[in-house]
Coordinates of C-alpha atoms in Angstrom, one line a residue:
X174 CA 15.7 68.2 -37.9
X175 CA 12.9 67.8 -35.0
X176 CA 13.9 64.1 -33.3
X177 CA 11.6 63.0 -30.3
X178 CA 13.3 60.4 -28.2
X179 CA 11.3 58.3 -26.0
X180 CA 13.1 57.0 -23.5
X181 CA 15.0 58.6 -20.9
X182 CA 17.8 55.7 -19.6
X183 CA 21.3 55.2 -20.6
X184 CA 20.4 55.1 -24.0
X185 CA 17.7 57.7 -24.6
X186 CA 20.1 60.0 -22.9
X187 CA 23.4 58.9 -25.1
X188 CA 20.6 59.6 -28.0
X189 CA 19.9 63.0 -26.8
X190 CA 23.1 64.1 -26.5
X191 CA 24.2 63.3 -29.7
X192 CA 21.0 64.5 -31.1
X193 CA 21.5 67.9 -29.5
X194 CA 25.1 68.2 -30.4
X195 CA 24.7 67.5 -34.0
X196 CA 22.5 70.5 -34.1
X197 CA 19.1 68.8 -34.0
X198 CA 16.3 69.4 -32.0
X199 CA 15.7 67.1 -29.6
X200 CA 12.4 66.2 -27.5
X201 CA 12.7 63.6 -24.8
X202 CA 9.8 61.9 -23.2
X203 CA 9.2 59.1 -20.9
X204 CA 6.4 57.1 -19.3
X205 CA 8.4 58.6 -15.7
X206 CA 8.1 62.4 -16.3
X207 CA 11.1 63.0 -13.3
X208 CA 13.1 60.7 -15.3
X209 CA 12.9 63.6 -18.3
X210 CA 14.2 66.3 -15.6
X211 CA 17.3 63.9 -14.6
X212 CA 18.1 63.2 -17.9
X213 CA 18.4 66.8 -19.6
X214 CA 20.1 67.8 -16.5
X215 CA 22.6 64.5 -17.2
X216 CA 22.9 65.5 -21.0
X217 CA 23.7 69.2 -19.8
X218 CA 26.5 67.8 -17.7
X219 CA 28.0 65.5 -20.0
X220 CA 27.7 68.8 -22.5
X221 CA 29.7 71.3 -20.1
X222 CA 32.2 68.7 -19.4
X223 CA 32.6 68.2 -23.1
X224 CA 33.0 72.1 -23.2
X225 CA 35.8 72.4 -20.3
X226 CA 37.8 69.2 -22.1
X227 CA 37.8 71.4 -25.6
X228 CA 36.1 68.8 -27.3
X229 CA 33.2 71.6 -28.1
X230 CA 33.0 75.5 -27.7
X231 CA 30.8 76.7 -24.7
X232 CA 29.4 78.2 -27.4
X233 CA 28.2 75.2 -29.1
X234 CA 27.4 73.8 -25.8
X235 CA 25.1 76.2 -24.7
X236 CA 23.4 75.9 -27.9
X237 CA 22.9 72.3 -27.6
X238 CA 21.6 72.5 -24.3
X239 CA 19.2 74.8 -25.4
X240 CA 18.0 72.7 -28.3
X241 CA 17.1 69.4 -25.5
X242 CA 13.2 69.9 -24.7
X243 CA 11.6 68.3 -21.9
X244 CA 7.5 66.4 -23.1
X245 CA 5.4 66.3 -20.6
X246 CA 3.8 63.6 -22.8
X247 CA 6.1 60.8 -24.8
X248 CA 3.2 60.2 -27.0
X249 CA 2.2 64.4 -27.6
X250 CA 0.9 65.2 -30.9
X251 CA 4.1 66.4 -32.8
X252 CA 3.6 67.4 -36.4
X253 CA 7.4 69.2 -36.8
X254 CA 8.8 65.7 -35.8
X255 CA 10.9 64.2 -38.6
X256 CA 12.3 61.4 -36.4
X257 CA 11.2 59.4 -33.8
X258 CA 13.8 57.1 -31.9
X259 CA 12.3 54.5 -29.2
X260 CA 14.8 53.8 -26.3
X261 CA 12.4 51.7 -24.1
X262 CA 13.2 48.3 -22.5
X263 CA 13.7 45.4 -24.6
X264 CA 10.4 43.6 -24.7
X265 CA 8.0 43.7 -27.8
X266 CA 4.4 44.5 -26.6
X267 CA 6.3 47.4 -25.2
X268 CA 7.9 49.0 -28.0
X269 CA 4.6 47.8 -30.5
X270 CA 2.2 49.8 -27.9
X271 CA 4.6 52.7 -27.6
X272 CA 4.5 52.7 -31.8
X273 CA 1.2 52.5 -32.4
X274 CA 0.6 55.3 -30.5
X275 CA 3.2 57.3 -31.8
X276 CA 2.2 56.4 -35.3
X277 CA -1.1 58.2 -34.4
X278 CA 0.1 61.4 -32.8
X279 CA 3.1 62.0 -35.5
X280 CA 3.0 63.0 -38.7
X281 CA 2.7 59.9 -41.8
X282 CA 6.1 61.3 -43.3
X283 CA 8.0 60.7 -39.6
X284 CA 10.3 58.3 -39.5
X285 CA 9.7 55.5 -36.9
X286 CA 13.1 54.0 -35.5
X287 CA 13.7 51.1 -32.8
X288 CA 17.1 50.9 -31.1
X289 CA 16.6 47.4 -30.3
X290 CA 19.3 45.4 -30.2
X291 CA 17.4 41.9 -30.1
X292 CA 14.1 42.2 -31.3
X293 CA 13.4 41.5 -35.2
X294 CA 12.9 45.3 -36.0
X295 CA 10.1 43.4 -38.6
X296 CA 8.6 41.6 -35.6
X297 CA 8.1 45.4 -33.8
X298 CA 6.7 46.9 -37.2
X299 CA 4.1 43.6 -37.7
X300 CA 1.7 45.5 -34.8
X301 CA 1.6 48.9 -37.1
X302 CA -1.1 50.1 -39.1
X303 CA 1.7 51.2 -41.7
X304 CA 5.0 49.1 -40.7
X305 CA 6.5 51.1 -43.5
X306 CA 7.8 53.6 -41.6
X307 CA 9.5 51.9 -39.2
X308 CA 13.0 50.9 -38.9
X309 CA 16.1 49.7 -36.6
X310 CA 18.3 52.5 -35.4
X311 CA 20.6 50.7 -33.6
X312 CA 23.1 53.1 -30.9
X313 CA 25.7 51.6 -29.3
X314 CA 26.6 52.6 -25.5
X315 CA 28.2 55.2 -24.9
X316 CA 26.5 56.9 -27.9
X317 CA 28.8 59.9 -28.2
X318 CA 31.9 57.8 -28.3
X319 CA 30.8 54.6 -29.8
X320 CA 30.7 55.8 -33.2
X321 CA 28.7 53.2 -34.8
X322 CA 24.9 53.2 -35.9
X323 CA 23.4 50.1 -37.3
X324 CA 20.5 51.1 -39.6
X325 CA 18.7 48.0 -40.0
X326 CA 15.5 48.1 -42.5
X327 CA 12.6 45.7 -41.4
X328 CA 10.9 43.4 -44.5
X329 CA 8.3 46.1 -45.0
X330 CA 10.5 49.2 -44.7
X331 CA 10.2 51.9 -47.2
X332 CA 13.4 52.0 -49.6
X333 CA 14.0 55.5 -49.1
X334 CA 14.3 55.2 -45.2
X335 CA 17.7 53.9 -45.2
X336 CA 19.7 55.8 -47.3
X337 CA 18.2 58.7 -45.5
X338 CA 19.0 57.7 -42.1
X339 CA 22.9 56.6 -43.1
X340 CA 22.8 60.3 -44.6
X341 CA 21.5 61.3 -41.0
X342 CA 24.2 59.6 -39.2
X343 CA 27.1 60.2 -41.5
X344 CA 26.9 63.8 -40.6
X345 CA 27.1 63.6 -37.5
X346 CA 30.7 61.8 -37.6
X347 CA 29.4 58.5 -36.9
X348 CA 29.6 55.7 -39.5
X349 CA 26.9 53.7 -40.4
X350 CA 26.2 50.5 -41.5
X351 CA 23.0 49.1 -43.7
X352 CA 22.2 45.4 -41.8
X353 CA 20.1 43.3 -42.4
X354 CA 17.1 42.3 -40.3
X355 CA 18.7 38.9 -38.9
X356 CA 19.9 37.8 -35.1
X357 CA 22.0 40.3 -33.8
X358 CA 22.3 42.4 -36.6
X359 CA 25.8 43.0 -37.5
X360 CA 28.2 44.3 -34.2
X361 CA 26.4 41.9 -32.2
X362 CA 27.1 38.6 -34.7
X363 CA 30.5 39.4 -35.0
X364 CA 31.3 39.5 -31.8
X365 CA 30.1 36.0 -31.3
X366 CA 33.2 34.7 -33.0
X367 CA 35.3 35.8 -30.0
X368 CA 34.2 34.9 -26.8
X369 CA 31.8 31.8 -28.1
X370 CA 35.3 30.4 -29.3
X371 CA 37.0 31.4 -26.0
X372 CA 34.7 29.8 -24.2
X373 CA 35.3 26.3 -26.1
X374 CA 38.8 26.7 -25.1
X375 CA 37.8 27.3 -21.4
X376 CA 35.6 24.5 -21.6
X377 CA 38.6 22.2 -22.7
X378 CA 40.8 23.7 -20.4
X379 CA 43.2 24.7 -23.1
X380 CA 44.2 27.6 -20.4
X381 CA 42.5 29.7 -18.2
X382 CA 40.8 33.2 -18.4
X383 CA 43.5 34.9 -17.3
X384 CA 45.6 32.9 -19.5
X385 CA 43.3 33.4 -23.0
X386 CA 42.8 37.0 -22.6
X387 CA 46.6 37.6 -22.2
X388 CA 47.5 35.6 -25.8
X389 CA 43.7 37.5 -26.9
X390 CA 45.8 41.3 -25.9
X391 CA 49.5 40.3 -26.4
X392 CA 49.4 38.4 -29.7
X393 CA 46.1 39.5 -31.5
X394 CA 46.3 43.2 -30.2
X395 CA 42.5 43.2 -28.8
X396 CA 42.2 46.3 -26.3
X397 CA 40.3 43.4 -23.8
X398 CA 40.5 39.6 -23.9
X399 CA 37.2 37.9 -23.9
X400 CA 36.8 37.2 -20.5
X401 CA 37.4 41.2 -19.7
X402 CA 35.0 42.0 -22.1
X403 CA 32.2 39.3 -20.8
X404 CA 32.8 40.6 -17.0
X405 CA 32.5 44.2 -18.2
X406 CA 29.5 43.9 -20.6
X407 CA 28.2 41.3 -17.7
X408 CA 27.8 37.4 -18.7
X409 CA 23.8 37.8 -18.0
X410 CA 24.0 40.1 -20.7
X411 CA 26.4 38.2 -23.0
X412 CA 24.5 34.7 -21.9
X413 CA 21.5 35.7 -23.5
X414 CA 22.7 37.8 -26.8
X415 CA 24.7 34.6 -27.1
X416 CA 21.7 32.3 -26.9
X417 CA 19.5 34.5 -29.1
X418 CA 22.2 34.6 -32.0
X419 CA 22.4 31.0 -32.1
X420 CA 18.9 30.3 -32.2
X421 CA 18.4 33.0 -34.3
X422 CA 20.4 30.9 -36.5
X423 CA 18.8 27.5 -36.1
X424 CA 21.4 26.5 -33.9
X425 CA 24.4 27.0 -36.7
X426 CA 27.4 24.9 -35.1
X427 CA 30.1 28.3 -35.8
X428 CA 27.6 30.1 -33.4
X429 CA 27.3 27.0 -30.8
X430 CA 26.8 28.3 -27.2
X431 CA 28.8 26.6 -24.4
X432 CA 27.4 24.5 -21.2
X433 CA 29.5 27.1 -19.0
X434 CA 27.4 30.2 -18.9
X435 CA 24.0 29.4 -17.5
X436 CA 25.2 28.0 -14.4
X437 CA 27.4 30.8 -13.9
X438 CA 24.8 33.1 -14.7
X439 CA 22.7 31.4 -12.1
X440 CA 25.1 31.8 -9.4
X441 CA 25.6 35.3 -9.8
X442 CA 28.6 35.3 -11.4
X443 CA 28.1 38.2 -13.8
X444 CA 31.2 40.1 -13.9
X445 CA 31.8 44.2 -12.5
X446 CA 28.5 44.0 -11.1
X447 CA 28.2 41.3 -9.5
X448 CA 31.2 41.8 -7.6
X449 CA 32.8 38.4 -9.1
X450 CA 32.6 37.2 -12.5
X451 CA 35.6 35.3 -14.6
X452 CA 37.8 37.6 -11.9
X453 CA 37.8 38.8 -8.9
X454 CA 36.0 42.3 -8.5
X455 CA 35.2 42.4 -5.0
X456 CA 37.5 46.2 -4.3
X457 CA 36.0 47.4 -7.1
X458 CA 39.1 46.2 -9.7
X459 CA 39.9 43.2 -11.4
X460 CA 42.2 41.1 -9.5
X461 CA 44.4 39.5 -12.4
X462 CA 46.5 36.5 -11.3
X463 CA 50.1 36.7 -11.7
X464 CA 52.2 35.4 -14.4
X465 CA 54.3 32.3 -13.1
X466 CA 58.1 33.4 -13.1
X467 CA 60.6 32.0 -15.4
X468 CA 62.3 29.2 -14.0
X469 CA 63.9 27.4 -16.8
X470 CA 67.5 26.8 -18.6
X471 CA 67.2 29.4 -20.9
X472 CA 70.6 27.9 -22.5
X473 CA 69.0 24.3 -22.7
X474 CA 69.9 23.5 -26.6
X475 CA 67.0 23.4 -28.8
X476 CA 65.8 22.0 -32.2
X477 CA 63.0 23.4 -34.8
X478 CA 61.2 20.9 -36.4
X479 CA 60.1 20.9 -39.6
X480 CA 60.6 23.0 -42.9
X481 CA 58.4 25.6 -44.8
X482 CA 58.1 29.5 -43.2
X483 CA 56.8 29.0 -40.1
X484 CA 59.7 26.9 -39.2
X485 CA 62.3 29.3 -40.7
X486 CA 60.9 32.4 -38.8
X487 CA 61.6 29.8 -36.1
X488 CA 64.8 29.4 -36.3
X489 CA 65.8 33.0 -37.6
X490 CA 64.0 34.4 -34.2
X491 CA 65.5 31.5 -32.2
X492 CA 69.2 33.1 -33.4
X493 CA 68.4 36.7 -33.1
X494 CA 67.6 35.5 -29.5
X495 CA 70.9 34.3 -29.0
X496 CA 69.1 30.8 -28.1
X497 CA 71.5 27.6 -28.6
X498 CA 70.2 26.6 -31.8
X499 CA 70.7 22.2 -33.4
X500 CA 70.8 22.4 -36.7
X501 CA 73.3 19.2 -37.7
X502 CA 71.5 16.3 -39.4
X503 CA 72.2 14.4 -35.4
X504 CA 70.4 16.0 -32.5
X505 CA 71.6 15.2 -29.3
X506 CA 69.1 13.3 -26.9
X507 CA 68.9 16.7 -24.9
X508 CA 67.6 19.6 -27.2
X509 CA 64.0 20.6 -26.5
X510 CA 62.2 20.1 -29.9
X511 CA 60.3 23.1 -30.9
X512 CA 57.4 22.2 -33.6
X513 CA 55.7 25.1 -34.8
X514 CA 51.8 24.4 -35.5
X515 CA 48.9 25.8 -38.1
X516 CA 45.7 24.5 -37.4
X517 CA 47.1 21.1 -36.2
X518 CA 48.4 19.7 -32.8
X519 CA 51.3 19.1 -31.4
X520 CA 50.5 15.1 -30.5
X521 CA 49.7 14.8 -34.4
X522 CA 52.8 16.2 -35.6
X523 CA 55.0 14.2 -32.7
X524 CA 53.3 11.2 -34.5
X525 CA 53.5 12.2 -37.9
X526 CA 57.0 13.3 -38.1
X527 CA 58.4 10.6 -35.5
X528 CA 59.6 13.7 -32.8
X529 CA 60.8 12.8 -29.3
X530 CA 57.2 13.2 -27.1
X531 CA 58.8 14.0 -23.9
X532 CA 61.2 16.5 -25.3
X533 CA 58.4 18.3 -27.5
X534 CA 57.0 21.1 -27.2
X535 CA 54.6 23.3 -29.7
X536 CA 55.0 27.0 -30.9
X537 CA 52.6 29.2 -32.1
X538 CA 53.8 31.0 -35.6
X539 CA 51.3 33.6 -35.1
X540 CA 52.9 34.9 -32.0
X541 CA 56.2 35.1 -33.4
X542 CA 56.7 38.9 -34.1
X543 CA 54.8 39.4 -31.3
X544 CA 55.7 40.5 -27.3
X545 CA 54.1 37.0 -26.1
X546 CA 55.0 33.5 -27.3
X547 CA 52.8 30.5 -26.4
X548 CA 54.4 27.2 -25.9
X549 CA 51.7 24.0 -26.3
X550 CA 52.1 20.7 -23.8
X551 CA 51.0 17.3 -24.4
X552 CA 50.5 15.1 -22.0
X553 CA 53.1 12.8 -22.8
X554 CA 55.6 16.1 -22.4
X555 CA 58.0 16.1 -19.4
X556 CA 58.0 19.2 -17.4
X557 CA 61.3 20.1 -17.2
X558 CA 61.0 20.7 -20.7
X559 CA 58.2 22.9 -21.0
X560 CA 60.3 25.1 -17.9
X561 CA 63.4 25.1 -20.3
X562 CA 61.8 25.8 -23.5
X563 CA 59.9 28.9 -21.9
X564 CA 62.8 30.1 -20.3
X565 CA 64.7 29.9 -23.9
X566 CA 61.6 31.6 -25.6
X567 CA 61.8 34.4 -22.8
X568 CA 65.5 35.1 -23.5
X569 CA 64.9 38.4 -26.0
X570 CA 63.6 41.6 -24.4
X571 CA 59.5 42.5 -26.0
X572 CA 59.6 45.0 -28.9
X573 CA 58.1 48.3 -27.0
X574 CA 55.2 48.2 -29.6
X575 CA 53.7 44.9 -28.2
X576 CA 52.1 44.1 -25.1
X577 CA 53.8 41.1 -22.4
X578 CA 57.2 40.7 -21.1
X579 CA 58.6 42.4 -17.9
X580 CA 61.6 42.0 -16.3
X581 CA 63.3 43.1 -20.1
X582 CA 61.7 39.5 -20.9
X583 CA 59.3 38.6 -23.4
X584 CA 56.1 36.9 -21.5
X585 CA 55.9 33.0 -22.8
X586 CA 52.1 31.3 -22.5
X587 CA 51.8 27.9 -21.3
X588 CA 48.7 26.2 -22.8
X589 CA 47.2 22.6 -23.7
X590 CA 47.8 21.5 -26.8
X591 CA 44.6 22.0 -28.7
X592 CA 44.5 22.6 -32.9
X593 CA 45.7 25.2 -33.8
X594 CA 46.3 26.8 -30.5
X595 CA 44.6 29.6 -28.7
X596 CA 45.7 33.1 -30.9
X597 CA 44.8 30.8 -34.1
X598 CA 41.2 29.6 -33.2
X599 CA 40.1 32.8 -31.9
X600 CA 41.2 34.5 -35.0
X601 CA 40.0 31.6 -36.7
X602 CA 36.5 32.2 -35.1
X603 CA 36.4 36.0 -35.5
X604 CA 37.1 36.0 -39.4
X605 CA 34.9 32.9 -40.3
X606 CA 31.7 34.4 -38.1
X607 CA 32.3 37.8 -40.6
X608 CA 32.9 35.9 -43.5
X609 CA 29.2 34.1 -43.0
X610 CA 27.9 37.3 -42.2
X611 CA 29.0 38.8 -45.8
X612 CA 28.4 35.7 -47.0
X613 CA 25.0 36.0 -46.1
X614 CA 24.8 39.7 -47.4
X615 CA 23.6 40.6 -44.2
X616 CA 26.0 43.8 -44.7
X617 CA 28.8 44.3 -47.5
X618 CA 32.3 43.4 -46.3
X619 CA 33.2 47.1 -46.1
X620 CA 29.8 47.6 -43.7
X621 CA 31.3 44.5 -41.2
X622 CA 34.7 45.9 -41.0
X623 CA 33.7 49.2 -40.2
X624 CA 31.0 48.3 -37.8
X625 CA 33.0 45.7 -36.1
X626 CA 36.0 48.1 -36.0
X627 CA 34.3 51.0 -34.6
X628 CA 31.3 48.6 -32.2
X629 CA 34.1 46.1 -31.1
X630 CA 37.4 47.9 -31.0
X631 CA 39.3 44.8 -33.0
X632 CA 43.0 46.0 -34.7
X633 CA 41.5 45.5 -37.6
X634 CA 38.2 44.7 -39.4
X635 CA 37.5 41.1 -38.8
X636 CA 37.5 40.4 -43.5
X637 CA 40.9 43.0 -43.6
X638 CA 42.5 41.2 -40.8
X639 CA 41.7 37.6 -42.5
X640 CA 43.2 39.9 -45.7
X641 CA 46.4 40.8 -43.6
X642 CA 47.2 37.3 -42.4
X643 CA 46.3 35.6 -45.6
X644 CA 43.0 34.7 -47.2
X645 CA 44.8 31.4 -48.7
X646 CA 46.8 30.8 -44.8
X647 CA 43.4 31.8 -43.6
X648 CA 41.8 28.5 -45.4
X649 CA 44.7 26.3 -44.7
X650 CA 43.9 26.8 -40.7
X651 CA 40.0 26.5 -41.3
X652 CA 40.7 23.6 -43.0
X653 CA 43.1 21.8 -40.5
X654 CA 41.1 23.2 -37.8
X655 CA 38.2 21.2 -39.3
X656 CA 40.0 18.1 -40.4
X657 CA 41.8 17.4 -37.0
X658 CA 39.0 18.7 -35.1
X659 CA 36.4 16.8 -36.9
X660 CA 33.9 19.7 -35.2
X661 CA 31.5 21.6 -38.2
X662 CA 32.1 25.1 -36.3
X663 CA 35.5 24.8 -37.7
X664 CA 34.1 24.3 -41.9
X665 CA 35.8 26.0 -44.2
X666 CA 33.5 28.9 -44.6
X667 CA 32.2 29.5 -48.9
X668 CA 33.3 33.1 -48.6
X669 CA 36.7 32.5 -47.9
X670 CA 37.5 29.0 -50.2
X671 CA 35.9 31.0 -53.0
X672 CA 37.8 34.1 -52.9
X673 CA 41.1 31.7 -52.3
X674 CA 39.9 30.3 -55.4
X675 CA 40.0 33.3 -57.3
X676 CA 42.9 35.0 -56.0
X677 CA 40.4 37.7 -54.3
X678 CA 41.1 39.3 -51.6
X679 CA 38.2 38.9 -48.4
X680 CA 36.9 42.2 -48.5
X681 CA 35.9 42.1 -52.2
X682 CA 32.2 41.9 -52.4
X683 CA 32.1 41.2 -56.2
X684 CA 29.5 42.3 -58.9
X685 CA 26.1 43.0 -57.5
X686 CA 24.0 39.9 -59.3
X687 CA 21.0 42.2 -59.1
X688 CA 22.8 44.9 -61.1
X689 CA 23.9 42.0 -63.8
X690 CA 20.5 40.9 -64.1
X691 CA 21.4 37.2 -62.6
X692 CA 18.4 37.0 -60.4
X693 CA 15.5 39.4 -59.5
X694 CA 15.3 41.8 -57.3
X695 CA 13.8 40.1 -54.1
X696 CA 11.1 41.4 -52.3
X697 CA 12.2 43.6 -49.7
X698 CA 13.0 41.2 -47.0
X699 CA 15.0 43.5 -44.9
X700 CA 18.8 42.7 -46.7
X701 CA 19.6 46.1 -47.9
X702 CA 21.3 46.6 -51.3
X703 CA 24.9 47.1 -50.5
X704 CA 26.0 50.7 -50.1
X705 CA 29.3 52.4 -50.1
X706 CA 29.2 53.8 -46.6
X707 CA 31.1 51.3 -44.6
X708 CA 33.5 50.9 -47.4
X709 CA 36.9 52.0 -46.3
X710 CA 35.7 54.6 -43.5

């Protein structure tokens, strides 16, 4: 295939040279002809280091810098072109101007494809004679290693555009995923579940970055926290895809932006870039504070309250640990009282269950058969018992699969009570944003996992990991979330009640109503039917 590229930045360039290396010919063009020169040079690079790490032949190298040719024009008559992918800045008289003229110099059968990631890909094709042909081609950066294309069909897109594209991609190794024209597509929705709810626990002062992205690493086994991952994509950046998802939405509560970012965005405190963001990067690496050291009785006698699993696994990990466990029917007026929580605080279950308030402390089941455990505080909690009860929790080396610990100590979290605790309303966030997203058939459940798996770099997709936990635990937490929380972002989400319902799991998309002849086939409003290639790739 002949593929013009216009658009010779990061991402024209990431374009090219996966382009090239699939075997395709690539032209590249942009309004800056000496941009052209630097980026084939860059994409020859990036191509003979590929070749001298074994990841291609020089063979195949040498052939795919050969197939990388340099317009002097972006918008030359082209009539082998087959594809055309726009890579220009993110503003739509720029990419509509830069279409129309293509659509006059190229061929009707071309392909016209946006890599916007913000603008309604409909919105871009509205200023075409025949908006047809164009469609969203979304690449994520780097292009060669982020292995995930979002093919997202405007309202006026022809039918056979997208199947043909997923073909396209699926070829080249990459996965694709059929979205629907809506705020943020799919990688970029998703992701909102994380740091949105991460910021709501910074603005409560639950903990602090540091704090959050170690439970975020340690106990839900992301690669970065969501502070990381703001400073590194740069909170300018993360501020305004943030802001545009949520009005997008008409300001849905689960997508709810915080009061935190704009002024910090204001300042200048971006992240990497900036030199200072949620951390320090002034030496050019992230200055993480330190852990505070144990300083507890770790043999301080303590008591689980409770009864049901989580406060079993409780006690069975408390004894493997070698901690001095109460179990009599009389506990002494000394033993720290552990209360393991699910969606609910600590204060309520101190009031509920009559507990001891300045001897009690909360524990997060989730973290359990993990290498961190977080302890909760309330304010009525006396210090000394926090120290002890960490120092108790810290007694059993980590497992060498899990992140925390040093010192052949398990690392033990110190937050603010809040529902549900930190590891549980993040995971909370990041299956119920999916959930609304299949939901919303925006992409099939198979599409989101795959996309968010591959764009985000979760453990698991965000449906399978609800799946892993426990579609009906999954509920129960919504639904205390949003009963003690009395906050909508935390409703139980349709998509999850209803396959709890039926005994479903969360990544079962059911019958097609279409296909049953339930309703009639919509006009084409840029929800593509749901295909198989996300599913279980």
């Amino acid at each position: 295939m002949r593929i013009r590229i216009v658009g010779a930045g990061v991402m024209g360039r990431g374009i090219a040279q996966w382009a090239a290396t699939a075997g395709h010919t690539v032209e590249l063009g942009d309004a800056r002809q000496e941009a052209v020169g630097d980026a084939i040079g860059f994409v020859r690079r990036m191509l003979d280091r590929s070749a001298a790490k074994g990841r291609l032949t020089p063979e195949a190298a040498r052939a795919a810098s050969e197939r990388l040719l340099p317009l002097d024009d972006a918008c030359a008559p082209g009539d082998g072109v087959e594809l055309a992918i726009e890579a220009v800045r993110e503003d739509l008289a720029t990419k509509t101007d830069l279409f129309r003229r293509l659509e006059d110099v190229l061929p009707a059968r071309t392909i016209l494809a946006t890599n916007t990631s913000s603008l309604p890909v409909t919105r871009v094709a509205a200023g075409l004679a025949d908006p047809s042909r164009l469609v969203g081609l979304h690449f994520f950066n780097p292009v060669p290693l982020m292995r995930i294309v979002e093919v997202v069909p405007g309202a006026l897109t022809r039918p056979d555009i997208p199947p043909a594209l997923v073909e396209l991609v699926q070829a080249t190794g990459h996965s694709a995923a059929v979205v629907a024209d809506t705020p943020g597509f799919l990688v970029n929705h998703a992701g909102r579940g994380l740091v949105t709810e991460a910021l709501a626990l910074l603005e409560e002062s639950v903990s602090d970055p540091a704090g959050i992205d170690r439970i975020a690493r340690d106990v839900l086994g992301l690669r970065m926290g969501p502070f990381e991952l703001m400073d590194l994509t740069g909170l300018d950046v993360t501020d305004t895809v943030i802001d545009t998802v949520w009005r997008g939405f008409r300001h849905s509560d689960r997508l709810r932006p915080s009061y935190l970012t704009p002024n910090r965005v204001a300042a200048g405190l971006h992240g990497r870039k900036t030199g200072r963001g949620f951390y320090d990067h002034t030496d050019g690496e992230q200055a993480t504070p330190p852990e505070p050291p144990i300083t507890g009785d770790p043999g301080r006698p303590v008591r689980v309250a409770g009864h049901g699993p989580d406060a079993d696994a409780l006690r069975r990990t408390l004894r493997e640990d070698g901690a001095t466990l109460e179990d009599g029917p009389d506990p002494s007026g000394r033993a720290v009282v552990l209360v393991p929580t699910w969606g609910t605080t600590v204060a309520e279950q101190i009031a509920s269950s009559g507990l001891p308030a300045s001897r009690t402390v909360g524990v997060d089941p989730l973290a359990l058969p993990t290498g961190r455990r977080v302890l909760a505080f309330t304010p009525a909690t006396d210090p000394a018992a926090v120290h002890d009860a960490r120092a108790v929790l810290a007694r059993a080396a980590a497992p060498a699969r899990h992140g925390g610990g040093t010192g052949g100590h398990r690392a033990v979290s110190v937050v603010r009570d809040t529902a549900g605790s930190v590891a549980q309303r993040l995971l909370a966030s990041i299956v119920s944003v999916a959930a609304s997203i299949a939901e919303r058939s925006i992409a099939t459940p198979g599409a989101v996992d795959t996309a968010v798996t591959a764009g985000l770099g979760y453990p698991d997709g965000p449906l399978a990991w609800g799946d892993r936990i426990g579609a009906a635990r999954m509920l129960a937490l919504q639904v205390e979330l949003h009963r003690s929380t009395g906050d909508p972002r935390y409703r139980p989400t349709r998509w999850v009640t209803e396959r709890v319902h039926l005994g479903l799991p969360l990544t079962e998309p059911g019958p097609d109503p279409v296909a049953l002849g339930a309703t009639s086939p919509p006009p084409r409003s840029g929800t593509a039917e749901p295909t198989h290639e996300g599913d279980g790739a």
